[in-house]
Coordinates of C-alpha atoms in Angstrom, one line a residue:
Chain A
M725 CA -7.0 -19.6 -2.7
L726 CA -10.3 -20.9 -4.5
N727 CA -12.0 -20.1 -1.3
M728 CA -10.7 -16.5 -1.4
I729 CA -11.7 -16.1 -5.0
R730 CA -15.2 -17.2 -4.0
M731 CA -15.3 -14.6 -1.3
E732 CA -14.1 -11.9 -3.6
L733 CA -16.7 -12.8 -6.2
Y734 CA -19.5 -12.9 -3.6
R735 CA -18.6 -9.6 -2.2
M736 CA -18.1 -8.2 -5.7
V737 CA -21.7 -8.8 -6.8
R738 CA -23.0 -7.5 -3.5
M739 CA -21.3 -4.1 -4.2
K740 CA -23.9 -1.5 -4.9
S741 CA -21.4 0.2 -7.2
F742 CA -21.3 -3.0 -9.4
W743 CA -24.8 -2.8 -10.2
V744 CA -24.9 1.1 -10.4
I745 CA -22.2 1.1 -13.0
M746 CA -23.7 -1.7 -15.0
I747 CA -27.0 0.0 -15.0
I748 CA -25.7 3.4 -16.0
V749 CA -23.5 1.9 -18.7
G750 CA -26.3 -0.1 -20.1
F751 CA -28.9 2.6 -20.0
M752 CA -26.4 5.2 -21.4
N753 CA -25.3 3.0 -24.1
V754 CA -28.7 2.2 -25.3
I755 CA -29.5 5.9 -25.3
T756 CA -26.4 7.2 -26.9
V757 CA -26.4 4.5 -29.7
A758 CA -30.0 5.0 -30.4
M759 CA -29.6 8.7 -30.4
N760 CA -26.3 8.5 -32.7
D761 CA -28.5 9.1 -35.7
A762 CA -29.7 12.5 -34.6
I763 CA -26.0 13.4 -34.0
M764 CA -24.7 12.1 -37.3
D765 CA -27.5 13.9 -39.2
N766 CA -27.1 17.2 -37.5
E767 CA -24.6 19.3 -39.5
E768 CA -24.0 21.8 -36.7
I769 CA -23.2 19.2 -34.3
Q770 CA -20.8 17.6 -36.6
Q771 CA -19.0 20.9 -37.1
A772 CA -18.9 21.5 -33.5
I773 CA -17.4 18.1 -32.9
A774 CA -14.8 18.6 -35.6
A775 CA -13.9 22.0 -34.1
A776 CA -13.5 20.4 -30.6
E777 CA -11.4 17.6 -31.9
G778 CA -9.2 19.9 -33.8
S779 CA -6.9 18.7 -36.5
K780 CA -3.1 18.0 -36.9
D781 CA -2.7 21.5 -38.5
S782 CA -4.9 23.2 -36.1
P783 CA -3.5 25.0 -33.1
A784 CA -6.3 23.5 -30.9
A785 CA -6.2 19.9 -29.7
N786 CA -8.6 17.7 -27.7
I787 CA -6.8 15.3 -25.7
G788 CA -9.8 14.3 -23.7
M789 CA -12.3 11.4 -24.3
N790 CA -14.1 11.3 -27.5
V791 CA -16.4 8.8 -29.0
S792 CA -18.1 8.9 -32.4
V793 CA -19.5 6.1 -34.3
K794 CA -19.7 6.1 -38.1
R795 CA -22.4 4.6 -40.1
N796 CA -21.9 2.5 -43.2
S797 CA -23.1 4.0 -46.4
D798 CA -26.2 1.9 -46.4
G799 CA -27.0 3.3 -42.8
S800 CA -26.1 0.1 -41.1
Y801 CA -23.6 -0.1 -38.2
D802 CA -20.4 -2.1 -38.3
F803 CA -20.3 -4.0 -35.0
L804 CA -16.6 -3.6 -34.8
E805 CA -16.9 0.1 -35.2
L806 CA -19.7 0.2 -32.7
I807 CA -17.9 -1.5 -30.0
G808 CA -14.2 -0.8 -31.0
A809 CA -14.9 3.1 -31.1
A810 CA -16.1 3.0 -27.6
A811 CA -13.4 0.9 -26.4
R812 CA -10.8 3.1 -28.1
G813 CA -12.4 6.2 -26.8
M814 CA -11.4 5.1 -23.2
L815 CA -15.1 5.0 -22.2
C816 CA -14.9 1.4 -21.1
A817 CA -11.6 2.0 -19.3
L818 CA -13.2 4.8 -17.5
F819 CA -15.8 2.5 -16.0
V820 CA -13.4 -0.4 -15.5
G821 CA -11.1 2.0 -13.6
I822 CA -13.7 3.5 -11.4
F823 CA -15.2 0.1 -10.3
T824 CA -11.7 -1.4 -9.8
V825 CA -10.7 1.5 -7.4
L826 CA -13.9 1.0 -5.5
Y827 CA -13.5 -2.7 -5.3
A828 CA -9.8 -3.0 -4.8
T829 CA -9.8 -0.6 -1.8
A830 CA -13.1 -1.7 -0.3
D831 CA -11.9 -4.3 2.2
F832 CA -9.1 -1.7 3.3
S833 CA -11.5 1.2 3.7
T834 CA -14.1 -0.9 5.5
G835 CA -11.5 -2.7 7.5
Y836 CA -13.0 -6.1 6.4
I837 CA -9.4 -7.2 5.4
K838 CA -8.6 -7.3 9.3
N839 CA -11.2 -10.2 9.5
Y840 CA -9.3 -12.6 7.2
G841 CA -6.1 -11.0 6.3
G842 CA -4.0 -12.2 9.3
G843 CA -5.1 -15.8 8.7
V844 CA -4.0 -15.9 5.0
K845 CA -1.1 -18.2 4.4
H846 CA 0.5 -16.2 1.6
R847 CA -0.5 -12.7 1.1
Y848 CA -0.1 -12.8 -2.7
H849 CA -3.2 -15.1 -2.6
M850 CA -5.1 -12.0 -1.9
V851 CA -3.8 -10.4 -4.9
F852 CA -4.7 -13.2 -7.2
S853 CA -8.1 -13.4 -5.8
K854 CA -8.7 -9.5 -6.1
A855 CA -7.3 -9.9 -9.8
T856 CA -9.9 -12.5 -10.5
G857 CA -12.7 -10.3 -9.3
V858 CA -11.3 -7.4 -11.5
L859 CA -11.1 -9.9 -14.6
A860 CA -14.6 -11.2 -14.0
Y861 CA -16.0 -7.6 -13.7
T862 CA -14.4 -6.5 -16.9
L863 CA -15.6 -9.6 -18.8
F864 CA -19.2 -8.8 -17.5
F865 CA -18.8 -5.2 -18.2
F866 CA -17.9 -5.9 -21.8
A867 CA -20.9 -8.2 -22.1
V868 CA -23.1 -5.6 -20.7
F869 CA -21.5 -3.0 -23.1
I870 CA -21.7 -5.1 -26.2
G871 CA -25.4 -6.1 -25.4
S872 CA -26.5 -2.5 -24.8
S873 CA -24.7 -1.3 -27.8
C874 CA -26.5 -3.8 -30.0
L875 CA -29.9 -3.0 -28.2
G876 CA -29.4 0.7 -29.0
A877 CA -28.7 -0.1 -32.7
V878 CA -31.7 -2.2 -32.9
I879 CA -33.9 0.6 -31.3
A880 CA -32.5 3.0 -33.8
G881 CA -33.6 0.6 -36.4
R882 CA -30.3 0.0 -37.7
R883 CA -28.8 -3.1 -39.0
L884 CA -25.7 -4.5 -37.5
V885 CA -23.0 -6.0 -40.0
F886 CA -19.8 -7.9 -39.4
A887 CA -17.3 -6.7 -42.0
S888 CA -14.9 -9.4 -40.9
A889 CA -15.5 -11.9 -38.2
A890 CA -11.9 -12.8 -37.7
K891 CA -10.9 -9.0 -37.4
T892 CA -13.9 -8.4 -35.1
I893 CA -12.9 -11.3 -32.7
E894 CA -9.2 -10.2 -32.7
I895 CA -9.9 -6.5 -32.1
I896 CA -12.7 -7.0 -29.6
G897 CA -10.7 -9.8 -27.9
M898 CA -7.6 -7.6 -27.6
Q899 CA -9.6 -4.6 -26.3
L900 CA -11.0 -7.0 -23.7
L901 CA -7.5 -8.1 -22.7
L902 CA -6.1 -4.6 -22.7
H903 CA -9.0 -3.5 -20.5
M904 CA -8.4 -6.4 -18.1
T905 CA -4.7 -5.4 -17.9
F906 CA -5.8 -1.9 -17.3
G907 CA -7.9 -3.1 -14.4
L908 CA -5.0 -5.1 -12.9
V909 CA -2.8 -2.0 -13.3
I910 CA -5.4 0.1 -11.4
M911 CA -5.7 -2.7 -8.7
A912 CA -1.9 -2.8 -8.2
L913 CA -2.0 1.1 -8.0
C914 CA -4.7 0.8 -5.2
L915 CA -2.7 -1.7 -3.3
V916 CA 0.4 0.5 -3.5
V917 CA -1.4 3.8 -2.7
R918 CA -4.1 2.4 -0.4
N919 CA -6.1 5.6 -0.8
N920 CA -9.3 5.4 -2.9
L921 CA -9.3 9.2 -3.5
I922 CA -5.8 9.4 -5.0
S923 CA -6.3 6.0 -6.8
M924 CA -9.6 7.3 -8.3
I925 CA -8.1 10.6 -9.5
I926 CA -5.1 8.7 -11.2
S927 CA -7.5 6.2 -12.8
V928 CA -9.8 8.9 -14.2
C929 CA -6.9 10.9 -15.5
I930 CA -5.4 7.9 -17.3
S931 CA -8.8 7.1 -18.6
A932 CA -9.4 10.7 -19.7
N933 CA -6.1 10.8 -21.5
V934 CA -4.8 13.4 -19.2
F935 CA -1.7 11.3 -18.8
L936 CA -0.9 11.9 -22.6
V937 CA 0.4 15.4 -21.4
L938 CA 2.8 13.6 -19.0
Y939 CA 3.9 11.1 -21.7
S940 CA 4.5 13.8 -24.1
L941 CA 6.7 15.6 -21.7
I942 CA 8.6 12.4 -21.2
D943 CA 9.0 11.8 -24.9
K944 CA 10.4 15.4 -25.3
G945 CA 13.0 14.5 -22.7
L946 CA 13.8 11.4 -24.3
K947 CA 14.1 12.9 -27.7
K948 CA 16.5 15.4 -26.3
L949 CA 18.5 12.4 -24.9
G950 CA 18.8 10.9 -28.4
W951 CA 15.9 8.7 -28.7
K952 CA 14.3 10.4 -31.8
K953 CA 11.3 8.3 -32.1
A954 CA 10.4 8.1 -28.4
A955 CA 6.8 7.4 -27.9
I956 CA 6.1 6.3 -24.3
E957 CA 2.3 6.0 -25.0
N958 CA 3.0 3.0 -27.3
Y959 CA 4.4 1.1 -24.3
T960 CA 1.4 1.7 -22.1
V961 CA -1.8 -0.1 -21.6
S962 CA -4.0 3.1 -22.2
G963 CA -1.9 4.0 -25.3
R964 CA -2.6 0.4 -26.8
I965 CA -6.3 0.9 -25.8
L966 CA -6.4 4.1 -27.8
K967 CA -4.7 2.7 -30.9
Y968 CA -5.7 -0.9 -31.1
G969 CA -8.0 -1.5 -34.2
A970 CA -7.8 2.2 -35.1
D971 CA -6.0 1.5 -38.3
D972 CA -4.6 -1.5 -40.1
A973 CA -1.2 -1.4 -38.5
K974 CA 0.0 -4.8 -37.2
M975 CA 0.0 -4.5 -33.3
L976 CA -1.1 -7.8 -32.0
G977 CA 2.4 -9.1 -31.1
S978 CA 3.7 -5.9 -29.5
T979 CA 0.3 -5.4 -27.8
L980 CA 0.4 -8.9 -26.3
V981 CA 4.0 -8.2 -25.0
V982 CA 2.6 -4.9 -23.4
I983 CA -0.2 -6.8 -21.8
A984 CA 2.1 -9.6 -20.5
A985 CA 4.6 -7.1 -19.2
F986 CA 1.9 -4.9 -17.3
T987 CA 0.2 -8.0 -16.0
V988 CA 3.3 -9.5 -14.5
A989 CA 4.3 -6.1 -13.2
S990 CA 0.9 -5.5 -11.5
F991 CA 1.0 -9.0 -9.9
L992 CA 4.5 -8.5 -8.7
I993 CA 4.0 -5.0 -7.3
G994 CA 0.7 -5.8 -5.8
S995 CA 2.2 -9.0 -4.1
V996 CA 5.2 -7.2 -2.8
C997 CA 3.0 -4.5 -1.3
M998 CA 0.6 -7.0 0.4
S999 CA 3.5 -8.8 1.7
K1000 CA 5.6 -6.0 3.1
K1001 CA 2.9 -3.5 4.1
D1002 CA 0.9 -4.0 7.3
L1003 CA -2.8 -4.8 6.6
A1004 CA -4.1 -2.6 9.5
Chain B
M889 CA 4.7 -29.7 23.5
S890 CA 4.8 -26.5 25.5
D891 CA 1.6 -25.6 27.5
Y892 CA 2.0 -22.1 26.0
I893 CA 0.1 -21.5 22.8
L894 CA 1.7 -18.1 22.4
Q895 CA 5.2 -16.8 23.4
T896 CA 6.6 -13.5 22.2
H897 CA 10.3 -12.9 22.5
D898 CA 11.4 -9.2 22.8
L899 CA 8.7 -8.3 20.4
R900 CA 9.0 -4.8 19.1
K901 CA 7.2 -2.4 16.8
V902 CA 8.5 1.0 16.0
Y903 CA 6.7 3.6 14.0
G904 CA 9.2 6.1 12.8
T905 CA 11.2 6.8 15.9
Q906 CA 8.3 5.9 18.3
A907 CA 8.3 2.4 19.8
A908 CA 4.8 1.4 20.1
V909 CA 5.7 -2.0 21.5
D910 CA 9.1 -2.1 23.2
G911 CA 10.3 -5.6 23.7
I912 CA 7.7 -7.7 25.3
D913 CA 7.8 -11.3 26.4
L914 CA 4.3 -12.6 26.5
K915 CA 3.1 -16.1 27.5
V916 CA -0.3 -17.3 26.9
E917 CA -1.3 -20.7 28.2
R918 CA -3.5 -23.1 26.1
G919 CA -7.1 -22.8 27.1
S920 CA -6.7 -19.6 29.1
I921 CA -8.4 -16.3 28.6
Y922 CA -5.5 -13.8 28.8
G923 CA -6.4 -10.3 29.5
L924 CA -4.0 -7.6 28.2
I925 CA -4.5 -4.5 30.0
G926 CA -3.2 -1.1 29.7
K927 CA -4.0 2.6 29.3
N928 CA -4.8 3.9 25.9
G929 CA -1.6 4.0 23.9
A930 CA 0.0 1.4 25.9
G931 CA 0.7 -0.8 22.8
K932 CA -2.0 -3.3 23.3
T933 CA -3.6 -3.0 19.8
T934 CA -0.3 -3.0 18.1
T935 CA 0.6 -6.2 20.0
L936 CA -2.5 -7.8 19.0
K937 CA -2.0 -6.7 15.4
M938 CA 1.3 -8.4 15.4
I939 CA 0.0 -11.7 16.9
G940 CA -3.0 -11.6 14.6
G941 CA -0.8 -11.3 11.5
L942 CA -2.0 -8.0 10.3
S943 CA 1.3 -6.2 11.2
A944 CA 4.9 -7.2 11.0
P945 CA 7.1 -6.9 14.1
T946 CA 10.0 -4.5 13.7
S947 CA 12.2 -6.9 15.6
G948 CA 11.8 -9.8 18.0
S949 CA 9.8 -12.9 17.3
F950 CA 6.9 -15.0 18.5
T951 CA 6.0 -18.6 18.6
L952 CA 2.3 -19.6 17.8
F953 CA 1.3 -23.2 18.4
G954 CA 5.0 -24.2 18.6
K955 CA 5.7 -22.6 15.2
S956 CA 7.8 -19.6 14.5
G957 CA 9.6 -17.7 11.6
A958 CA 8.5 -19.0 8.2
E959 CA 6.5 -21.9 9.8
L960 CA 4.1 -19.3 11.3
A961 CA 2.3 -19.3 7.9
D962 CA 1.2 -22.9 8.6
V963 CA -0.7 -22.0 11.8
R964 CA -1.9 -18.3 10.8
G965 CA -5.3 -19.7 9.9
R966 CA -5.8 -21.0 13.5
V967 CA -5.8 -17.5 14.7
S968 CA -8.7 -15.1 14.4
C969 CA -9.0 -11.5 15.5
L970 CA -11.2 -8.6 16.1
I971 CA -8.9 -5.5 16.2
E972 CA -10.2 -2.1 16.9
D973 CA -13.5 -1.3 15.1
P974 CA -15.2 -4.4 13.6
G975 CA -14.5 -4.3 9.7
L976 CA -17.8 -4.7 8.0
Y977 CA -19.2 -4.2 4.5
G978 CA -21.8 -1.5 5.4
N979 CA -24.1 -2.4 2.5
M980 CA -24.3 -6.1 3.4
T981 CA -26.4 -7.7 6.2
A982 CA -25.0 -9.5 9.1
F983 CA -25.5 -12.7 7.4
E984 CA -23.8 -11.6 4.2
N985 CA -20.9 -10.3 6.1
L986 CA -20.5 -13.6 7.7
K987 CA -21.0 -15.7 4.5
A988 CA -18.2 -13.7 2.8
K989 CA -15.8 -14.8 5.7
C990 CA -17.2 -18.3 5.6
L991 CA -16.7 -18.6 1.9
C992 CA -13.0 -17.5 2.5
Y993 CA -12.6 -20.4 5.1
G994 CA -14.4 -22.8 2.7
I995 CA -17.5 -23.1 5.0
K996 CA -20.7 -23.4 2.8
D997 CA -23.3 -24.3 5.6
D998 CA -25.8 -21.4 5.9
D999 CA -26.9 -23.0 9.3
Y1000 CA -23.4 -22.4 10.6
I1001 CA -24.0 -18.7 10.0
K1002 CA -27.2 -18.8 11.7
R1003 CA -25.8 -20.5 14.7
L1004 CA -23.1 -17.8 15.0
L1005 CA -25.7 -15.0 14.7
N1006 CA -27.6 -16.8 17.3
L1007 CA -24.7 -17.1 19.5
V1008 CA -23.9 -13.3 19.5
G1009 CA -27.7 -12.3 19.8
L1010 CA -28.0 -11.1 16.1
A1011 CA -30.4 -13.7 15.0
E1012 CA -33.2 -11.3 14.6
V1013 CA -31.6 -8.5 12.6
G1014 CA -32.9 -10.0 9.2
R1015 CA -32.1 -7.8 6.1
K1016 CA -30.9 -4.9 8.0
K1017 CA -27.7 -3.4 6.4
A1018 CA -24.6 -3.4 8.7
K1019 CA -24.2 0.3 8.2
H1020 CA -27.5 0.8 10.1
F1021 CA -26.2 -1.3 13.1
S1022 CA -25.6 0.4 16.4
L1023 CA -22.1 0.3 17.8
G1024 CA -23.0 -2.7 20.1
M1025 CA -24.4 -4.6 17.1
R1026 CA -21.4 -3.9 15.1
Q1027 CA -19.2 -5.2 17.9
R1028 CA -21.3 -8.5 18.2
L1029 CA -21.0 -9.0 14.5
G1030 CA -17.3 -8.4 14.7
I1031 CA -17.0 -11.1 17.3
A1032 CA -19.1 -13.5 15.3
L1033 CA -16.8 -12.8 12.3
A1034 CA -13.8 -13.6 14.6
M1035 CA -15.4 -16.9 15.7
V1036 CA -15.8 -18.1 12.0
G1037 CA -13.8 -21.3 11.4
E1038 CA -13.5 -22.2 15.0
P1039 CA -10.1 -20.6 15.7
D1040 CA -7.7 -22.1 18.3
L1041 CA -6.7 -18.6 19.4
L1042 CA -9.0 -15.7 19.5
V1043 CA -7.6 -12.2 19.5
L1044 CA -10.1 -9.7 20.7
D1045 CA -9.2 -5.9 21.1
E1046 CA -11.5 -4.0 23.4
P1047 CA -14.5 -6.3 22.4
I1048 CA -17.0 -4.8 24.9
N1049 CA -16.5 -1.1 23.6
G1050 CA -19.9 0.3 22.9
L1051 CA -21.9 -2.5 24.4
D1052 CA -24.6 -1.9 26.9
P1053 CA -24.4 -3.4 30.3
E1054 CA -26.6 -6.4 29.3
G1055 CA -24.5 -6.8 26.1
I1056 CA -21.3 -6.7 28.1
V1057 CA -22.8 -9.5 30.4
E1058 CA -23.6 -11.6 27.3
I1059 CA -20.4 -11.2 25.6
R1060 CA -18.6 -12.1 28.9
D1061 CA -20.6 -15.3 29.3
M1062 CA -20.1 -16.2 25.7
L1063 CA -16.4 -15.9 25.8
T1064 CA -16.2 -17.9 29.0
Q1065 CA -18.5 -20.6 27.3
V1066 CA -16.5 -20.9 24.1
S1067 CA -13.2 -20.9 26.1
K1068 CA -14.6 -23.8 28.4
E1069 CA -16.6 -25.8 25.8
K1070 CA -14.4 -25.4 22.7
G1071 CA -11.2 -25.0 24.4
I1072 CA -10.5 -21.7 22.5
T1073 CA -7.8 -19.7 23.9
I1074 CA -8.7 -16.0 24.1
L1075 CA -6.3 -13.1 24.1
I1076 CA -8.4 -10.1 25.0
S1077 CA -7.4 -6.4 25.6
S1078 CA -9.1 -3.8 27.5
H1079 CA -8.4 -0.6 29.5
I1080 CA -11.0 -1.7 32.1
L1081 CA -9.5 -4.1 34.5
E1082 CA -12.8 -4.5 36.5
E1083 CA -14.4 -5.9 33.3
L1084 CA -11.5 -8.1 32.3
S1085 CA -11.4 -9.5 35.9
K1086 CA -14.7 -11.1 35.3
V1087 CA -13.4 -13.4 32.6
A1088 CA -9.7 -13.5 32.5
T1089 CA -7.6 -16.4 33.9
H1090 CA -4.3 -14.5 33.4
Y1091 CA -3.3 -11.1 33.0
G1092 CA -0.5 -9.1 31.3
I1093 CA -0.1 -5.4 32.2
M1094 CA 1.2 -3.0 29.6
S1095 CA 2.5 0.5 30.0
K1096 CA 4.3 2.6 27.4
G1097 CA 4.7 -0.3 25.1
R1098 CA 6.3 -2.6 27.9
L1099 CA 4.8 -5.6 29.6
V1100 CA 5.3 -4.5 33.3
E1101 CA 3.7 -7.7 35.0
Q1102 CA 2.1 -10.9 34.1
L1103 CA -0.1 -12.6 36.6
T1104 CA -2.7 -15.1 37.1
A1105 CA -6.3 -14.4 38.3
E1106 CA -5.5 -16.1 41.7
E1107 CA -2.4 -13.9 42.0
L1108 CA -4.4 -10.8 41.2
A1109 CA -7.1 -11.8 43.5
E1110 CA -4.5 -12.2 46.2
K1111 CA -3.0 -8.9 45.7
C1112 CA -6.4 -7.2 45.7
S1113 CA -8.1 -9.0 48.5
L1114 CA -9.0 -7.6 52.0
R1115 CA -6.4 -8.3 54.6
I1116 CA -5.0 -7.1 57.9
E1117 CA -1.7 -5.5 57.4
A1118 CA 0.5 -5.1 60.5
V1119 CA 3.7 -3.3 60.7
V1120 CA 5.8 -4.9 63.6
D1121 CA 9.3 -4.8 64.9
R1122 CA 9.7 -8.6 64.9
P1123 CA 7.8 -10.3 62.2
E1124 CA 9.3 -13.8 62.8
F1125 CA 8.3 -13.7 66.5
A1126 CA 4.9 -12.2 65.6
S1127 CA 4.4 -15.3 63.5
T1128 CA 4.7 -17.6 66.4
V1129 CA 2.2 -15.4 68.2
L1130 CA -0.3 -15.7 65.3
D1131 CA 0.3 -19.5 65.1
G1132 CA -0.7 -19.4 68.8
L1133 CA -3.8 -17.7 68.1
G1134 CA -4.6 -20.4 65.5
I1135 CA -4.2 -18.0 62.6
T1136 CA -2.8 -19.9 59.6
E1137 CA -3.6 -17.6 56.6
Y1138 CA -0.9 -15.0 56.9
K1139 CA 2.4 -14.2 55.3
V1140 CA 5.4 -12.0 56.1
T1141 CA 5.9 -9.9 53.1
D1142 CA 9.0 -7.9 54.1
R1143 CA 11.1 -7.3 57.1
E1144 CA 8.4 -5.5 59.1
T1145 CA 5.1 -6.3 57.4
I1146 CA 2.8 -9.3 58.0
Q1147 CA -0.5 -9.8 56.0
I1148 CA -3.3 -11.8 57.5
T1149 CA -6.2 -12.9 55.3
E1150 CA -8.5 -14.3 57.8
R1151 CA -10.5 -13.4 60.9
L1152 CA -10.5 -9.7 59.6
E1153 CA -13.1 -8.8 62.3
D1154 CA -10.6 -9.6 65.1
V1155 CA -8.1 -7.0 64.3
A1156 CA -8.3 -5.4 67.8
Y1157 CA -7.8 -8.8 69.4
I1158 CA -4.9 -9.6 67.2
N1159 CA -3.3 -6.2 68.0
R1160 CA -3.8 -6.7 71.9
E1161 CA -2.3 -10.3 71.7
L1162 CA 0.8 -9.1 69.7
N1163 CA 1.4 -6.3 72.2
A1164 CA 0.9 -8.6 75.1
A1165 CA 3.4 -11.0 73.7
G1166 CA 6.1 -8.1 73.4
V1167 CA 5.8 -7.3 69.7
L1168 CA 5.8 -3.7 69.1
V1169 CA 2.9 -2.9 66.5
S1170 CA 3.6 0.5 65.0
R1171 CA 0.5 0.1 62.7
I1172 CA -2.4 -2.3 62.1
S1173 CA -5.2 -1.9 59.8
V1174 CA -7.7 -3.7 57.6
N1175 CA -7.2 -2.7 54.0
N1176 CA -7.2 -3.9 50.4
E1177 CA -6.0 -2.8 47.0
S1178 CA -8.7 -2.3 44.5
L1179 CA -8.3 -3.6 41.0
E1180 CA -8.2 0.0 39.8
S1181 CA -5.5 1.2 42.3
F1182 CA -3.5 -2.0 41.7
F1183 CA -3.6 -1.2 37.9
L1184 CA -2.8 2.5 38.4
S1185 CA 0.2 1.6 40.7
R1186 CA 1.6 -0.7 37.9
T1187 CA 1.0 1.8 35.1
A1188 CA 1.8 5.2 36.8
D1189 CA 4.2 7.4 35.0

């Protein structure tokens, strides 16, 4: 299986989309963080953002992606806020999802899997090696994301401060784990669907929070059935990405359970699909 | 151990209600080049996919290197295949495509890749991406990919598709060479018997998902060779007449037909001698069955 992992990593770094996404994310991040000052200081834009976001009492609600980074009173950026806000805003999940779809379906869409798939002793090895690629990509993506965010802040002439190192490590670490799990879920989806267009649509819809509509419908049904506090979103990886680190609520234990459950489910579903379905 | 590297037993593959492969019993000898021939849609590719481990049979089984059932997983790595179009990463070069598979097989020697590229005539393609390859180049790279790891059984589905005449000859020679020098057994499919006949040592003819005939190259040559065919009233007596004429290469194929495969230019003389001996010859002619007509007769609807 180690050889298969080597192959997966080799082909991953040779994918054009790997570098295109990294360059886009890096460049976009530097620009947006550096330009954040202009947005924060512009009263009209702030009002427009507030109107678009809506409020609890407002009839309007924005369920799409939204990232806004707040400055400290001394003008510095809190590192946790800078990275955590983007992670919670599903921006990272969007790019992780897009790349995972391209990567996980590439050997099916090109037919390359026919070259080695038949000779593999156990097909679940293919799932593990693909998963390793997804995890490596997410780790690298986060490194680029954090690096470019910091660079953007430096270009904007802002200081970066660490309010709490322990909390920063915990939240960024958990967001990294959640995004890795999100990548695994999308990978499993690709192995089930085997169609990169459908997989991409679902992945983008989850990242853009479109699935919140579906979750709320399910919640409604569950509430009617008697589960008054039903909140499906809390049991999803995307829901945890949205909420983890947003407030001081203790979510570490339950989030780890969600991560473990989705990771195991992704491996199981992916392995079963690989074993049962024809490769070509 | 059996001389058969591969044996299928009532192998079936059904898609929906359509049986793509309908209970075939294939036997492939070690070291042979087995040509699987059939029209488009005969079930060749589906059969090869099952043997190559890409597709699971609906029913039936097969034995590979003496292993079957769950034990097949132990020998899967000894089989390599090129099925339908070569599966290539378009944004990678030929070298990189090969490198990826080599890594999967634990081969880290770049010279090995260069030797493979040389073997299939792609040594000079350099940094050209696979997406810019011609169909023939793609096919060659597909064959090189199938050769990675020195498989004991090479499964090739229509490998000469898209190749120019020169390329066909090169690939043909290469297959014969690797089969002889490395002892690789090759299972190769085609719908062109003429091409297969230049490399194959054994044949399996498929039609409508069924294996209608298996024969060796010698048997095929015999069936398709030039011969005198005489329809006579007493074939046994005619045999003694032929013996008297010194003709030994003949055989009685049914109750009234004799096939003679020597002295084809003496057809008139043989006819006269048979008549003179009192054998009633109702028809005598020199004919042969072309590979094409032989194939068509076996796969006719």
